[in-house]
mmCIF file of N, CA and C in Angstrom:
data_model
loop_
_atom_site.group_PDB
_atom_site.id
_atom_site.type_symbol
_atom_site.label_atom_id
_atom_site.label_comp_id
_atom_site.label_asym_id
_atom_site.label_seq_id
_atom_site.Cartn_x
_atom_site.Cartn_y
_atom_site.Cartn_z
ATOM 1 N N MET A 1 5.240 28.755 -29.452
ATOM 2 C CA MET A 1 4.553 27.576 -30.205
ATOM 3 C C MET A 1 5.120 26.546 -30.316
ATOM 4 N N ARG A 2 6.342 26.109 -29.758
ATOM 5 C CA ARG A 2 6.891 24.992 -29.801
ATOM 6 C C ARG A 2 6.330 24.017 -28.385
ATOM 7 N N PHE A 3 6.136 24.913 -27.388
ATOM 8 C CA PHE A 3 5.873 24.707 -26.276
ATOM 9 C C PHE A 3 4.643 23.560 -26.609
ATOM 10 N N LEU A 4 3.498 24.354 -27.223
ATOM 11 C CA LEU A 4 2.281 23.839 -27.640
ATOM 12 C C LEU A 4 2.688 22.410 -28.273
ATOM 13 N N SER A 5 3.561 22.417 -29.456
ATOM 14 C CA SER A 5 3.467 21.083 -29.939
ATOM 15 C C SER A 5 3.853 20.183 -29.286
ATOM 16 N N LEU A 6 4.614 20.451 -28.245
ATOM 17 C CA LEU A 6 5.271 19.122 -27.145
ATOM 18 C C LEU A 6 4.154 18.781 -26.311
ATOM 19 N N ALA A 7 3.235 19.765 -25.812
ATOM 20 C CA ALA A 7 2.503 19.069 -24.626
ATOM 21 C C ALA A 7 1.527 17.948 -25.346
ATOM 22 N N PRO A 8 0.631 17.616 -26.377
ATOM 23 C CA PRO A 8 0.332 16.512 -26.419
ATOM 24 C C PRO A 8 1.099 14.969 -26.433
ATOM 25 N N ALA A 9 2.313 15.409 -26.498
ATOM 26 C CA ALA A 9 3.492 14.418 -26.461
ATOM 27 C C ALA A 9 3.553 13.826 -24.982
ATOM 28 N N PHE A 10 3.859 15.318 -24.310
ATOM 29 C CA PHE A 10 3.948 14.727 -22.981
ATOM 30 C C PHE A 10 2.911 14.416 -21.963
ATOM 31 N N LEU A 11 1.552 15.065 -22.713
ATOM 32 C CA LEU A 11 0.077 14.340 -21.950
ATOM 33 C C LEU A 11 0.339 12.812 -22.162
ATOM 34 N N TRP A 12 0.441 12.300 -23.594
ATOM 35 C CA TRP A 12 0.327 10.867 -23.929
ATOM 36 C C TRP A 12 1.494 9.757 -22.827
ATOM 37 N N ALA A 13 2.778 10.527 -23.283
ATOM 38 C CA ALA A 13 3.367 9.720 -22.388
ATOM 39 C C ALA A 13 3.251 9.839 -20.940
ATOM 40 N N SER A 14 2.528 10.465 -19.878
ATOM 41 C CA SER A 14 2.241 10.521 -18.606
ATOM 42 C C SER A 14 0.947 9.742 -18.395
ATOM 43 N N LEU A 15 0.036 9.203 -19.409
ATOM 44 C CA LEU A 15 -1.181 8.796 -19.278
ATOM 45 C C LEU A 15 -0.397 7.278 -19.348
ATOM 46 N N GLY A 16 0.734 6.940 -20.702
ATOM 47 C CA GLY A 16 0.780 5.769 -20.323
ATOM 48 C C GLY A 16 1.815 4.959 -19.397
ATOM 49 N N ALA A 17 2.113 5.629 -18.242
ATOM 50 C CA ALA A 17 3.224 5.485 -16.988
ATOM 51 C C ALA A 17 2.797 4.515 -16.120
ATOM 52 N N ALA A 18 1.121 4.351 -16.132
ATOM 53 C CA ALA A 18 0.692 3.627 -15.164
ATOM 54 C C ALA A 18 1.143 2.166 -15.585
ATOM 55 N N LYS A 19 1.578 1.464 -13.965
ATOM 56 C CA LYS A 19 1.983 0.006 -14.356
ATOM 57 C C LYS A 19 1.360 -0.770 -13.087
ATOM 58 N N VAL A 20 1.378 -1.608 -13.584
ATOM 59 C CA VAL A 20 0.891 -3.017 -12.092
ATOM 60 C C VAL A 20 1.956 -3.435 -11.534
ATOM 61 N N VAL A 21 2.110 -2.697 -10.159
ATOM 62 C CA VAL A 21 3.074 -2.723 -9.026
ATOM 63 C C VAL A 21 2.782 -4.324 -8.042
ATOM 64 N N GLN A 22 3.552 -5.273 -8.253
ATOM 65 C CA GLN A 22 3.818 -6.172 -7.061
ATOM 66 C C GLN A 22 4.429 -6.736 -6.148
ATOM 67 N N TYR A 23 3.484 -7.036 -4.861
ATOM 68 C CA TYR A 23 4.287 -7.340 -3.633
ATOM 69 C C TYR A 23 3.932 -8.771 -3.479
ATOM 70 N N THR A 24 4.357 -9.821 -2.788
ATOM 71 C CA THR A 24 4.156 -10.603 -1.924
ATOM 72 C C THR A 24 4.423 -10.748 -0.606
ATOM 73 N N PHE A 25 3.516 -10.757 0.071
ATOM 74 C CA PHE A 25 3.404 -10.601 1.751
ATOM 75 C C PHE A 25 3.562 -11.786 2.194
ATOM 76 N N GLU A 26 4.561 -12.270 3.327
ATOM 77 C CA GLU A 26 4.044 -13.590 3.962
ATOM 78 C C GLU A 26 3.911 -13.297 5.250
ATOM 79 N N LEU A 27 3.028 -14.086 5.648
ATOM 80 C CA LEU A 27 2.604 -13.980 7.193
ATOM 81 C C LEU A 27 2.951 -15.362 7.901
ATOM 82 N N THR A 28 3.427 -14.597 9.034
ATOM 83 C CA THR A 28 4.110 -15.643 9.937
ATOM 84 C C THR A 28 4.159 -15.038 11.312
ATOM 85 N N THR A 29 4.100 -15.714 12.503
ATOM 86 C CA THR A 29 4.128 -15.217 13.903
ATOM 87 C C THR A 29 5.441 -15.037 14.307
ATOM 88 N N GLY A 30 6.155 -14.114 15.275
ATOM 89 C CA GLY A 30 7.115 -13.937 15.860
ATOM 90 C C GLY A 30 6.924 -13.132 17.186
ATOM 91 N N THR A 31 8.042 -13.530 17.890
ATOM 92 C CA THR A 31 8.599 -12.402 19.016
ATOM 93 C C THR A 31 8.859 -11.106 18.717
ATOM 94 N N VAL A 32 8.320 -10.279 19.355
ATOM 95 C CA VAL A 32 8.309 -8.836 18.888
ATOM 96 C C VAL A 32 8.647 -7.808 20.579
ATOM 97 N N ALA A 33 9.191 -6.990 20.212
ATOM 98 C CA ALA A 33 9.391 -6.170 21.753
ATOM 99 C C ALA A 33 9.239 -4.406 21.097
ATOM 100 N N PRO A 34 8.392 -3.934 20.402
ATOM 101 C CA PRO A 34 8.509 -2.557 20.211
ATOM 102 C C PRO A 34 8.570 -1.487 21.052
ATOM 103 N N ASP A 35 7.971 -1.907 22.374
ATOM 104 C CA ASP A 35 8.295 -0.910 23.616
ATOM 105 C C ASP A 35 9.030 -1.391 24.760
ATOM 106 N N GLY A 36 9.790 -2.476 24.376
ATOM 107 C CA GLY A 36 10.585 -2.844 25.415
ATOM 108 C C GLY A 36 10.331 -4.225 26.017
ATOM 109 N N VAL A 37 9.111 -4.690 25.892
ATOM 110 C CA VAL A 37 7.882 -5.870 26.341
ATOM 111 C C VAL A 37 7.593 -6.784 25.612
ATOM 112 N N GLU A 38 8.494 -7.797 25.267
ATOM 113 C CA GLU A 38 8.280 -8.862 24.396
ATOM 114 C C GLU A 38 6.643 -9.637 24.471
ATOM 115 N N ARG A 39 6.335 -9.617 22.712
ATOM 116 C CA ARG A 39 4.917 -10.232 23.180
ATOM 117 C C ARG A 39 4.856 -11.028 21.580
ATOM 118 N N LYS A 40 4.042 -12.092 21.554
ATOM 119 C CA LYS A 40 3.460 -12.653 20.229
ATOM 120 C C LYS A 40 3.147 -11.473 19.041
ATOM 121 N N ALA A 41 3.426 -11.579 17.903
ATOM 122 C CA ALA A 41 2.894 -10.657 16.967
ATOM 123 C C ALA A 41 2.921 -11.258 15.761
ATOM 124 N N ILE A 42 1.971 -11.239 14.639
ATOM 125 C CA ILE A 42 1.717 -11.125 13.371
ATOM 126 C C ILE A 42 2.791 -10.298 12.358
ATOM 127 N N LEU A 43 3.307 -11.023 11.706
ATOM 128 C CA LEU A 43 4.578 -10.224 11.048
ATOM 129 C C LEU A 43 4.210 -10.552 9.616
ATOM 130 N N ILE A 44 4.579 -9.306 8.856
ATOM 131 C CA ILE A 44 4.690 -9.226 7.367
ATOM 132 C C ILE A 44 6.088 -9.040 6.935
ATOM 133 N N ASN A 45 6.135 -10.264 6.272
ATOM 134 C CA ASN A 45 7.676 -10.431 5.571
ATOM 135 C C ASN A 45 8.725 -10.231 6.676
ATOM 136 N N GLY A 46 8.610 -10.879 7.663
ATOM 137 C CA GLY A 46 8.996 -10.564 8.899
ATOM 138 C C GLY A 46 9.491 -9.362 9.871
ATOM 139 N N GLN A 47 8.445 -8.503 9.370
ATOM 140 C CA GLN A 47 8.370 -7.244 10.319
ATOM 141 C C GLN A 47 6.819 -6.663 11.209
ATOM 142 N N THR A 48 6.992 -5.961 11.654
ATOM 143 C CA THR A 48 5.691 -5.234 11.962
ATOM 144 C C THR A 48 5.971 -3.742 12.620
ATOM 145 N N PRO A 49 5.313 -3.146 12.122
ATOM 146 C CA PRO A 49 4.395 -3.343 11.322
ATOM 147 C C PRO A 49 4.344 -3.347 9.865
ATOM 148 N N GLY A 50 3.854 -3.991 8.957
ATOM 149 C CA GLY A 50 3.922 -4.247 7.764
ATOM 150 C C GLY A 50 4.862 -3.496 6.579
ATOM 151 N N PRO A 51 5.252 -3.726 5.837
ATOM 152 C CA PRO A 51 6.108 -3.340 4.712
ATOM 153 C C PRO A 51 4.927 -1.751 4.300
ATOM 154 N N THR A 52 5.609 -0.701 3.776
ATOM 155 C CA THR A 52 4.782 0.143 3.036
ATOM 156 C C THR A 52 4.583 -0.121 1.513
ATOM 157 N N VAL A 53 3.278 -0.057 1.060
ATOM 158 C CA VAL A 53 3.036 -0.124 -0.304
ATOM 159 C C VAL A 53 3.425 1.264 -0.968
ATOM 160 N N TYR A 54 4.007 1.223 -2.146
ATOM 161 C CA TYR A 54 4.738 2.307 -2.903
ATOM 162 C C TYR A 54 3.650 2.150 -4.011
ATOM 163 N N ALA A 55 3.204 3.206 -4.405
ATOM 164 C CA ALA A 55 2.266 2.981 -6.081
ATOM 165 C C ALA A 55 2.316 4.463 -6.516
ATOM 166 N N ASP A 56 2.038 4.600 -7.487
ATOM 167 C CA ASP A 56 1.623 5.926 -8.482
ATOM 168 C C ASP A 56 0.102 6.274 -8.620
ATOM 169 N N GLN A 57 -0.523 7.154 -8.729
ATOM 170 C CA GLN A 57 -1.566 7.232 -9.174
ATOM 171 C C GLN A 57 -1.939 6.735 -10.697
ATOM 172 N N GLY A 58 -2.875 6.105 -10.220
ATOM 173 C CA GLY A 58 -3.305 5.069 -11.830
ATOM 174 C C GLY A 58 -2.288 3.887 -11.836
ATOM 175 N N ASP A 59 -1.638 3.133 -10.754
ATOM 176 C CA ASP A 59 -0.958 2.150 -10.733
ATOM 177 C C ASP A 59 -2.515 1.059 -10.528
ATOM 178 N N GLU A 60 -1.916 -0.256 -10.845
ATOM 179 C CA GLU A 60 -2.891 -1.100 -10.221
ATOM 180 C C GLU A 60 -1.848 -1.681 -9.394
ATOM 181 N N VAL A 61 -2.516 -2.436 -7.978
ATOM 182 C CA VAL A 61 -1.519 -2.847 -7.008
ATOM 183 C C VAL A 61 -1.952 -4.244 -6.950
ATOM 184 N N SER A 62 -0.767 -5.393 -7.274
ATOM 185 C CA SER A 62 -1.094 -6.781 -6.912
ATOM 186 C C SER A 62 -0.812 -7.440 -5.776
ATOM 187 N N VAL A 63 -1.139 -8.057 -4.723
ATOM 188 C CA VAL A 63 -0.785 -8.505 -3.784
ATOM 189 C C VAL A 63 -0.777 -9.941 -3.731
ATOM 190 N N THR A 64 0.282 -10.805 -3.608
ATOM 191 C CA THR A 64 0.172 -12.125 -3.182
ATOM 192 C C THR A 64 0.238 -12.226 -1.687
ATOM 193 N N ILE A 65 -0.723 -13.003 -1.057
ATOM 194 C CA ILE A 65 -0.355 -13.363 0.329
ATOM 195 C C ILE A 65 0.118 -14.820 0.408
ATOM 196 N N VAL A 66 0.978 -15.152 1.273
ATOM 197 C CA VAL A 66 1.585 -16.351 1.406
ATOM 198 C C VAL A 66 1.206 -16.447 3.011
ATOM 199 N N ASN A 67 0.388 -17.562 3.609
ATOM 200 C CA ASN A 67 -0.115 -17.669 4.634
ATOM 201 C C ASN A 67 0.579 -18.577 5.185
ATOM 202 N N LYS A 68 1.812 -18.505 6.201
ATOM 203 C CA LYS A 68 2.615 -19.419 7.063
ATOM 204 C C LYS A 68 2.266 -19.637 8.512
ATOM 205 N N MET A 69 1.330 -19.042 8.897
ATOM 206 C CA MET A 69 0.442 -19.292 10.095
ATOM 207 C C MET A 69 0.139 -20.399 10.419
ATOM 208 N N ASP A 70 -0.369 -20.979 11.690
ATOM 209 C CA ASP A 70 -1.255 -21.923 11.866
ATOM 210 C C ASP A 70 -2.649 -21.829 11.831
ATOM 211 N N ILE A 71 -3.115 -20.649 11.816
ATOM 212 C CA ILE A 71 -4.356 -20.079 11.659
ATOM 213 C C ILE A 71 -4.779 -19.227 10.525
ATOM 214 N N GLN A 72 -6.082 -19.275 9.988
ATOM 215 C CA GLN A 72 -6.460 -18.226 8.793
ATOM 216 C C GLN A 72 -6.645 -17.037 9.148
ATOM 217 N N SER A 73 -6.490 -16.184 8.525
ATOM 218 C CA SER A 73 -6.119 -14.596 8.113
ATOM 219 C C SER A 73 -6.678 -14.105 7.278
ATOM 220 N N THR A 74 -6.789 -12.766 7.430
ATOM 221 C CA THR A 74 -7.683 -12.133 6.274
ATOM 222 C C THR A 74 -6.473 -10.597 6.465
ATOM 223 N N ILE A 75 -6.306 -9.993 5.443
ATOM 224 C CA ILE A 75 -5.769 -8.870 5.370
ATOM 225 C C ILE A 75 -6.528 -7.373 4.847
ATOM 226 N N HIS A 76 -6.520 -6.576 5.375
ATOM 227 C CA HIS A 76 -7.271 -4.857 5.296
ATOM 228 C C HIS A 76 -6.523 -3.982 4.964
ATOM 229 N N TRP A 77 -6.835 -2.765 4.537
ATOM 230 C CA TRP A 77 -5.967 -1.653 4.201
ATOM 231 C C TRP A 77 -6.157 -0.651 5.366
ATOM 232 N N HIS A 78 -5.583 -0.079 5.503
ATOM 233 C CA HIS A 78 -5.615 1.484 6.393
ATOM 234 C C HIS A 78 -4.630 2.481 5.717
ATOM 235 N N GLY A 79 -5.333 3.872 5.722
ATOM 236 C CA GLY A 79 -4.481 4.839 5.335
ATOM 237 C C GLY A 79 -4.876 5.400 4.022
ATOM 238 N N ILE A 80 -6.044 5.019 3.090
ATOM 239 C CA ILE A 80 -6.508 5.211 1.932
ATOM 240 C C ILE A 80 -7.313 6.429 1.978
ATOM 241 N N GLN A 81 -6.632 7.684 1.482
ATOM 242 C CA GLN A 81 -7.775 8.668 1.268
ATOM 243 C C GLN A 81 -8.449 8.970 -0.197
ATOM 244 N N MET A 82 -10.079 8.682 0.384
ATOM 245 C CA MET A 82 -10.749 9.024 -0.904
ATOM 246 C C MET A 82 -11.185 10.728 -1.189
ATOM 247 N N LYS A 83 -10.623 11.078 -2.192
ATOM 248 C CA LYS A 83 -10.910 12.578 -2.477
ATOM 249 C C LYS A 83 -12.295 12.517 -2.582
ATOM 250 N N GLY A 84 -12.669 14.100 -2.247
ATOM 251 C CA GLY A 84 -14.321 14.615 -2.797
ATOM 252 C C GLY A 84 -15.146 13.840 -1.814
ATOM 253 N N SER A 85 -14.737 12.766 -0.640
ATOM 254 C CA SER A 85 -15.734 12.228 0.211
ATOM 255 C C SER A 85 -15.324 12.438 1.542
ATOM 256 N N ILE A 86 -16.235 12.445 2.494
ATOM 257 C CA ILE A 86 -15.789 12.468 3.989
ATOM 258 C C ILE A 86 -15.369 11.304 4.554
ATOM 259 N N TRP A 87 -15.224 10.140 4.136
ATOM 260 C CA TRP A 87 -14.775 9.092 4.137
ATOM 261 C C TRP A 87 -13.596 8.537 3.549
ATOM 262 N N SER A 88 -12.816 8.101 5.159
ATOM 263 C CA SER A 88 -11.547 7.502 4.725
ATOM 264 C C SER A 88 -11.100 6.603 5.578
ATOM 265 N N ASP A 89 -9.680 5.707 5.332
ATOM 266 C CA ASP A 89 -9.643 4.677 6.318
ATOM 267 C C ASP A 89 -8.202 5.165 6.727
ATOM 268 N N GLY A 90 -7.994 4.964 7.919
ATOM 269 C CA GLY A 90 -6.784 4.863 8.132
ATOM 270 C C GLY A 90 -7.126 5.635 9.681
ATOM 271 N N VAL A 91 -5.807 6.293 10.835
ATOM 272 C CA VAL A 91 -5.927 6.737 12.021
ATOM 273 C C VAL A 91 -6.279 8.154 11.819
ATOM 274 N N PRO A 92 -6.979 8.573 12.670
ATOM 275 C CA PRO A 92 -7.810 9.873 12.811
ATOM 276 C C PRO A 92 -6.436 10.950 12.923
ATOM 277 N N GLY A 93 -6.667 11.898 12.300
ATOM 278 C CA GLY A 93 -5.534 12.976 12.708
ATOM 279 C C GLY A 93 -4.249 13.058 11.331
ATOM 280 N N VAL A 94 -4.445 11.697 10.892
ATOM 281 C CA VAL A 94 -3.117 11.266 10.188
ATOM 282 C C VAL A 94 -3.711 11.191 8.496
ATOM 283 N N THR A 95 -4.142 9.945 8.662
ATOM 284 C CA THR A 95 -5.056 9.824 7.342
ATOM 285 C C THR A 95 -6.760 10.282 7.151
ATOM 286 N N GLN A 96 -6.981 10.376 8.295
ATOM 287 C CA GLN A 96 -8.580 10.905 8.248
ATOM 288 C C GLN A 96 -8.841 12.337 8.484
ATOM 289 N N ARG A 97 -9.255 12.809 8.275
ATOM 290 C CA ARG A 97 -9.746 13.912 8.304
ATOM 291 C C ARG A 97 -11.338 14.400 9.039
#
């Protein structure tokens, strides 16, 4: 009986755990050589590929983009799985089924 009396409190605590996860991405250009051959690339926070975004289910993700390049740019996301749907975005065999 004690377990049942703790269940509503546990459920309430887990529902209240969602948070806003904030990131700032600075876009620049630079020279990289991931395969040993130097080439120009777009960098996010000085790296390519860009940083991993960490969030828990229910979190809201807020991303501020600072474009320090000489060209306009956009950001789009890969690797998002959508449960209950045949559509996913990402790399076939990794995040696409």
